[in-house]
CSV table of C-alpha atoms in Angstrom, one decimal:
chain,number,residue,atom,x,y,z
A,1,SER,CA,-109.1,-164.9,176.9
A,2,GLN,CA,-111.1,-166.4,174.1
A,3,LYS,CA,-109.5,-166.6,170.7
A,4,ILE,CA,-110.1,-168.3,167.4
A,5,GLU,CA,-107.1,-168.2,165.1
A,6,GLN,CA,-106.4,-169.0,161.6
A,7,ASN,CA,-103.1,-168.7,159.7
A,8,SER,CA,-102.8,-165.1,158.9
A,9,GLU,CA,-100.3,-165.7,156.2
A,10,ALA,CA,-101.4,-166.6,152.8
A,11,LEU,CA,-101.1,-170.3,151.8
A,12,ASN,CA,-99.6,-171.1,148.4
A,13,ILE,CA,-100.4,-174.6,147.0
A,14,GLN,CA,-99.6,-176.1,143.7
A,15,GLU,CA,-102.6,-177.1,141.5
A,16,GLY,CA,-103.6,-180.7,142.1
A,17,LYS,CA,-102.2,-180.9,145.6
A,18,THR,CA,-104.2,-181.0,148.8
A,19,ALA,CA,-104.6,-177.7,150.7
A,20,THR,CA,-104.9,-177.9,154.4
A,21,LEU,CA,-106.2,-175.0,156.5
A,22,THR,CA,-106.1,-174.7,160.3
A,23,CYS,CA,-108.6,-173.3,162.8
A,24,ASN,CA,-107.5,-173.3,166.5
A,25,TYR,CA,-109.6,-171.9,169.2
A,26,THR,CA,-109.1,-171.4,172.9
A,27,ASN,CA,-111.5,-170.9,175.9
A,28,TYR,CA,-114.5,-171.9,173.8
A,29,SER,CA,-116.5,-175.1,173.9
A,30,PRO,CA,-118.4,-174.8,170.6
A,31,ALA,CA,-121.2,-177.3,169.8
A,32,TYR,CA,-120.3,-176.9,166.1
A,33,LEU,CA,-118.0,-175.2,163.8
A,34,GLN,CA,-118.4,-173.9,160.4
A,35,TRP,CA,-116.3,-173.1,157.3
A,36,TYR,CA,-117.1,-170.4,154.8
A,37,ARG,CA,-115.4,-169.2,151.6
A,38,GLN,CA,-115.0,-165.5,150.7
A,39,ASP,CA,-114.0,-164.0,147.4
A,40,PRO,CA,-112.6,-160.4,147.3
A,41,GLY,CA,-115.3,-157.8,147.7
A,42,ARG,CA,-118.1,-160.5,148.2
A,43,GLY,CA,-120.0,-161.9,151.2
A,44,PRO,CA,-118.9,-165.3,152.6
A,45,VAL,CA,-120.5,-168.4,151.3
A,46,PHE,CA,-121.2,-171.3,153.7
A,47,LEU,CA,-119.3,-174.5,152.8
A,48,LEU,CA,-119.6,-177.1,155.7
A,49,LEU,CA,-120.8,-177.3,159.2
A,50,ILE,CA,-119.4,-180.1,161.7
A,51,ARG,CA,-120.8,-180.8,165.1
A,52,GLU,CA,-118.9,-181.7,168.2
A,53,ASN,CA,-119.8,-185.4,168.0
A,54,GLU,CA,-118.6,-185.6,164.4
A,55,LYS,CA,-114.9,-186.3,163.8
A,56,GLU,CA,-115.1,-185.7,160.1
A,57,LYS,CA,-117.4,-184.3,157.4
A,58,ARG,CA,-117.0,-184.5,153.7
A,59,LYS,CA,-118.5,-182.6,150.7
A,60,GLU,CA,-117.1,-183.4,147.3
A,61,ARG,CA,-113.4,-182.3,147.4
A,62,LEU,CA,-113.8,-180.8,150.8
A,63,LYS,CA,-113.1,-182.5,154.1
A,64,VAL,CA,-113.4,-181.0,157.6
A,65,THR,CA,-112.2,-182.5,160.8
A,66,PHE,CA,-113.0,-181.4,164.4
A,67,ASP,CA,-110.9,-182.3,167.4
A,68,THR,CA,-112.5,-181.0,170.5
A,69,THR,CA,-109.5,-182.2,172.6
A,70,LEU,CA,-107.0,-180.3,170.6
A,71,LYS,CA,-109.5,-177.5,170.0
A,72,GLN,CA,-108.7,-177.6,166.4
A,73,SER,CA,-110.5,-177.9,163.0
A,74,LEU,CA,-108.7,-178.8,159.9
A,75,PHE,CA,-110.1,-177.9,156.4
A,76,HIS,CA,-108.8,-179.8,153.4
A,77,ILE,CA,-109.3,-179.3,149.7
A,78,THR,CA,-108.2,-182.2,147.6
A,79,ALA,CA,-107.2,-182.0,143.9
A,80,SER,CA,-107.0,-178.3,144.4
A,81,GLN,CA,-107.7,-176.0,141.4
A,82,PRO,CA,-106.9,-172.3,140.7
A,83,ALA,CA,-110.7,-171.6,141.2
A,84,ASP,CA,-110.3,-172.7,144.8
A,85,SER,CA,-108.2,-169.5,145.4
A,86,ALA,CA,-110.1,-167.5,148.0
A,87,THR,CA,-110.1,-166.6,151.8
A,88,TYR,CA,-111.5,-169.3,153.9
A,89,LEU,CA,-113.2,-168.4,157.3
A,90,CYS,CA,-113.9,-170.7,160.2
A,91,ALA,CA,-116.7,-169.8,162.5
A,92,LEU,CA,-117.7,-171.4,165.9
A,93,GLU,CA,-120.8,-171.1,167.9
A,94,ASP,CA,-120.6,-169.4,171.4
A,95,ASP,CA,-124.1,-168.1,172.1
A,96,LYS,CA,-123.6,-166.4,168.7
A,97,ILE,CA,-121.4,-167.2,165.8
A,98,ILE,CA,-117.8,-165.9,166.1
A,99,PHE,CA,-115.6,-165.8,162.9
A,100,GLY,CA,-111.9,-166.1,162.5
A,101,LYS,CA,-109.9,-163.7,160.4
A,102,GLY,CA,-109.6,-166.2,157.6
A,103,THR,CA,-106.7,-167.7,155.6
A,104,ARG,CA,-106.0,-166.7,152.0
A,105,LEU,CA,-105.3,-169.6,149.8
A,106,HIS,CA,-103.7,-169.3,146.5
A,107,ILE,CA,-103.7,-172.3,144.2
A,108,LEU,CA,-100.8,-172.0,141.7
A,109,PRO,CA,-101.3,-173.3,138.2
B,1,ASP,CA,-134.6,-166.5,143.1
B,2,GLY,CA,-134.3,-166.8,147.0
B,3,GLY,CA,-131.5,-164.7,148.5
B,4,ILE,CA,-130.4,-161.8,150.5
B,5,THR,CA,-129.8,-158.4,148.9
B,6,GLN,CA,-128.0,-155.3,150.1
B,7,SER,CA,-128.1,-151.9,148.5
B,8,PRO,CA,-126.3,-149.9,147.5
B,9,LYS,CA,-123.0,-151.8,146.7
B,10,TYR,CA,-121.0,-148.6,147.2
B,11,LEU,CA,-122.0,-145.6,149.4
B,12,PHE,CA,-120.2,-142.3,150.0
B,13,ARG,CA,-121.0,-140.0,152.7
B,14,LYS,CA,-119.7,-136.8,154.4
B,15,GLU,CA,-118.6,-137.0,158.0
B,16,GLY,CA,-121.4,-136.1,160.4
B,17,GLN,CA,-124.2,-137.5,158.3
B,18,ASN,CA,-126.3,-140.5,159.2
B,19,VAL,CA,-126.6,-143.2,156.5
B,20,THR,CA,-128.9,-146.2,156.3
B,21,LEU,CA,-127.8,-149.4,154.6
B,22,SER,CA,-130.5,-151.7,153.3
B,23,CYS,CA,-130.8,-155.4,153.8
B,24,GLU,CA,-133.7,-157.7,152.5
B,25,GLN,CA,-134.1,-161.4,152.4
B,26,ASN,CA,-136.7,-163.7,150.9
B,27,LEU,CA,-135.4,-166.8,152.5
B,28,ASN,CA,-138.1,-166.8,155.2
B,29,HIS,CA,-135.2,-166.8,157.7
B,30,ASP,CA,-136.0,-165.7,161.4
B,31,ALA,CA,-132.5,-164.5,162.2
B,32,MET,CA,-130.7,-161.6,160.6
B,33,TYR,CA,-127.2,-160.1,161.3
B,34,TRP,CA,-125.1,-157.1,160.5
B,35,TYR,CA,-121.3,-157.5,160.4
B,36,ARG,CA,-118.6,-155.1,159.7
B,37,GLN,CA,-115.3,-156.2,158.0
B,38,ASP,CA,-112.1,-154.2,157.9
B,39,PRO,CA,-108.9,-155.1,156.0
B,40,GLY,CA,-107.0,-157.8,157.9
B,41,GLN,CA,-109.8,-158.2,160.3
B,42,GLY,CA,-112.5,-160.9,160.8
B,43,LEU,CA,-116.2,-160.3,160.7
B,44,ARG,CA,-117.3,-158.3,163.7
B,45,LEU,CA,-120.9,-158.5,164.8
B,46,ILE,CA,-122.8,-155.3,165.0
B,47,TYR,CA,-126.4,-156.2,165.8
B,48,TYR,CA,-128.5,-159.3,165.3
B,49,SER,CA,-132.1,-160.1,165.5
B,50,GLN,CA,-133.8,-163.5,166.0
B,51,ILE,CA,-137.5,-162.3,165.6
B,52,VAL,CA,-139.4,-159.4,164.3
B,53,ASN,CA,-139.5,-156.4,166.6
B,54,ASP,CA,-136.5,-157.7,168.7
B,55,PHE,CA,-132.8,-157.3,168.3
B,56,GLN,CA,-129.6,-157.5,170.3
B,57,LYS,CA,-126.4,-155.6,170.3
B,58,GLY,CA,-123.3,-157.5,169.1
B,59,ASP,CA,-119.7,-156.7,169.9
B,60,ILE,CA,-119.4,-153.3,168.2
B,61,ALA,CA,-122.9,-151.7,168.4
B,62,GLU,CA,-121.8,-148.3,169.5
B,63,GLY,CA,-122.6,-145.7,166.8
B,64,TYR,CA,-125.0,-148.0,165.0
B,65,SER,CA,-128.8,-148.6,165.2
B,66,VAL,CA,-131.1,-151.1,163.6
B,67,SER,CA,-134.9,-151.9,163.3
B,68,ARG,CA,-136.7,-155.1,162.5
B,69,GLU,CA,-140.3,-154.2,161.8
B,70,LYS,CA,-140.6,-156.8,159.1
B,71,LYS,CA,-139.3,-160.4,158.9
B,72,GLU,CA,-137.6,-159.7,155.4
B,73,SER,CA,-135.9,-156.4,156.3
B,74,PHE,CA,-133.1,-155.4,158.7
B,75,PRO,CA,-131.7,-151.9,157.9
B,76,LEU,CA,-128.6,-150.6,159.6
B,77,THR,CA,-128.2,-147.0,160.4
B,78,VAL,CA,-124.6,-145.7,160.8
B,79,THR,CA,-124.8,-142.6,162.8
B,80,SER,CA,-122.5,-139.7,163.1
B,81,ALA,CA,-121.4,-141.1,166.6
B,82,GLN,CA,-119.6,-144.0,164.9
B,83,LYS,CA,-116.0,-143.0,165.0
B,84,ASN,CA,-114.6,-145.0,162.0
B,85,PRO,CA,-117.5,-145.8,159.8
B,86,THR,CA,-115.6,-146.5,156.6
B,87,ALA,CA,-115.8,-150.3,156.2
B,88,PHE,CA,-117.3,-153.1,154.2
B,89,TYR,CA,-120.7,-154.0,155.8
B,90,LEU,CA,-122.3,-157.4,155.4
B,91,CYS,CA,-125.8,-158.6,156.2
B,92,ALA,CA,-126.5,-162.1,156.9
B,93,SER,CA,-129.7,-164.3,157.6
B,94,SER,CA,-130.2,-167.8,159.0
B,95,ASN,CA,-132.8,-170.1,160.5
B,96,ALA,CA,-132.9,-169.6,164.2
B,97,GLY,CA,-133.4,-172.6,166.5
B,98,GLY,CA,-133.7,-172.8,170.2
B,99,GLY,CA,-131.6,-169.8,170.9
B,100,ARG,CA,-128.4,-171.6,169.6
B,101,TYR,CA,-127.2,-170.5,166.2
B,102,ALA,CA,-126.8,-174.1,164.7
B,103,TYR,CA,-127.5,-173.0,161.3
B,104,GLU,CA,-125.4,-171.8,158.4
B,105,GLN,CA,-125.5,-168.0,157.6
B,106,TYR,CA,-126.4,-166.7,154.1
B,107,PHE,CA,-124.7,-163.4,153.3
B,108,GLY,CA,-125.5,-160.7,151.1
B,109,PRO,CA,-123.1,-159.1,148.7
B,110,GLY,CA,-122.1,-156.3,151.0
B,111,THR,CA,-122.0,-152.5,151.0
B,112,ARG,CA,-118.8,-150.6,150.9
B,113,LEU,CA,-119.3,-147.4,152.9
B,114,THR,CA,-116.7,-144.6,152.5
B,115,VAL,CA,-117.1,-141.6,154.9
B,116,THR,CA,-114.9,-138.5,154.2
């Protein structure tokens, strides 16, 4: 069956360190993958899109990798700050966009 | 300001009543979507529309209905047939290209519906 999996447990990271979130998928062959940030009680906000022919994409302190062989995307936040605390969702394209359940990230001061 | 708006933010209804959630966008996007989010669950697609006067069912369309009479508006009706309507409802819009959803989605602030 098709699955898109993100770590369901919250991730606690010390301020200033790099936070790495994982998105794994099975039985999909997406042409691209997206990452969104969602704060409690609010709608998700788009962060980055990476296409299948791109290994890595960067935006300020954010970096996304996309390994179509491993069927995995990694999302990195460098020099993390308490304001980065949120739930991060990955989404892939399969005729329509499919979202993962998200990983809650807590940056500890 | 360009954006996508949903109203109201909180909505309370009695069981057995239909309720309509509003979604408006001024981003000139062709595609619009409705999602439902429950605690611990991801976003589940209810309905989506790529152009005016056309829409398709998503994964959990039963008990819901939509219309797309104008490009800017995509209202969702939660009918009494929906078994568990209490949830956080999110509307989104995006550019639509070539039938593949290769564009980021812009989300509204959401409507929290409680049915008792």
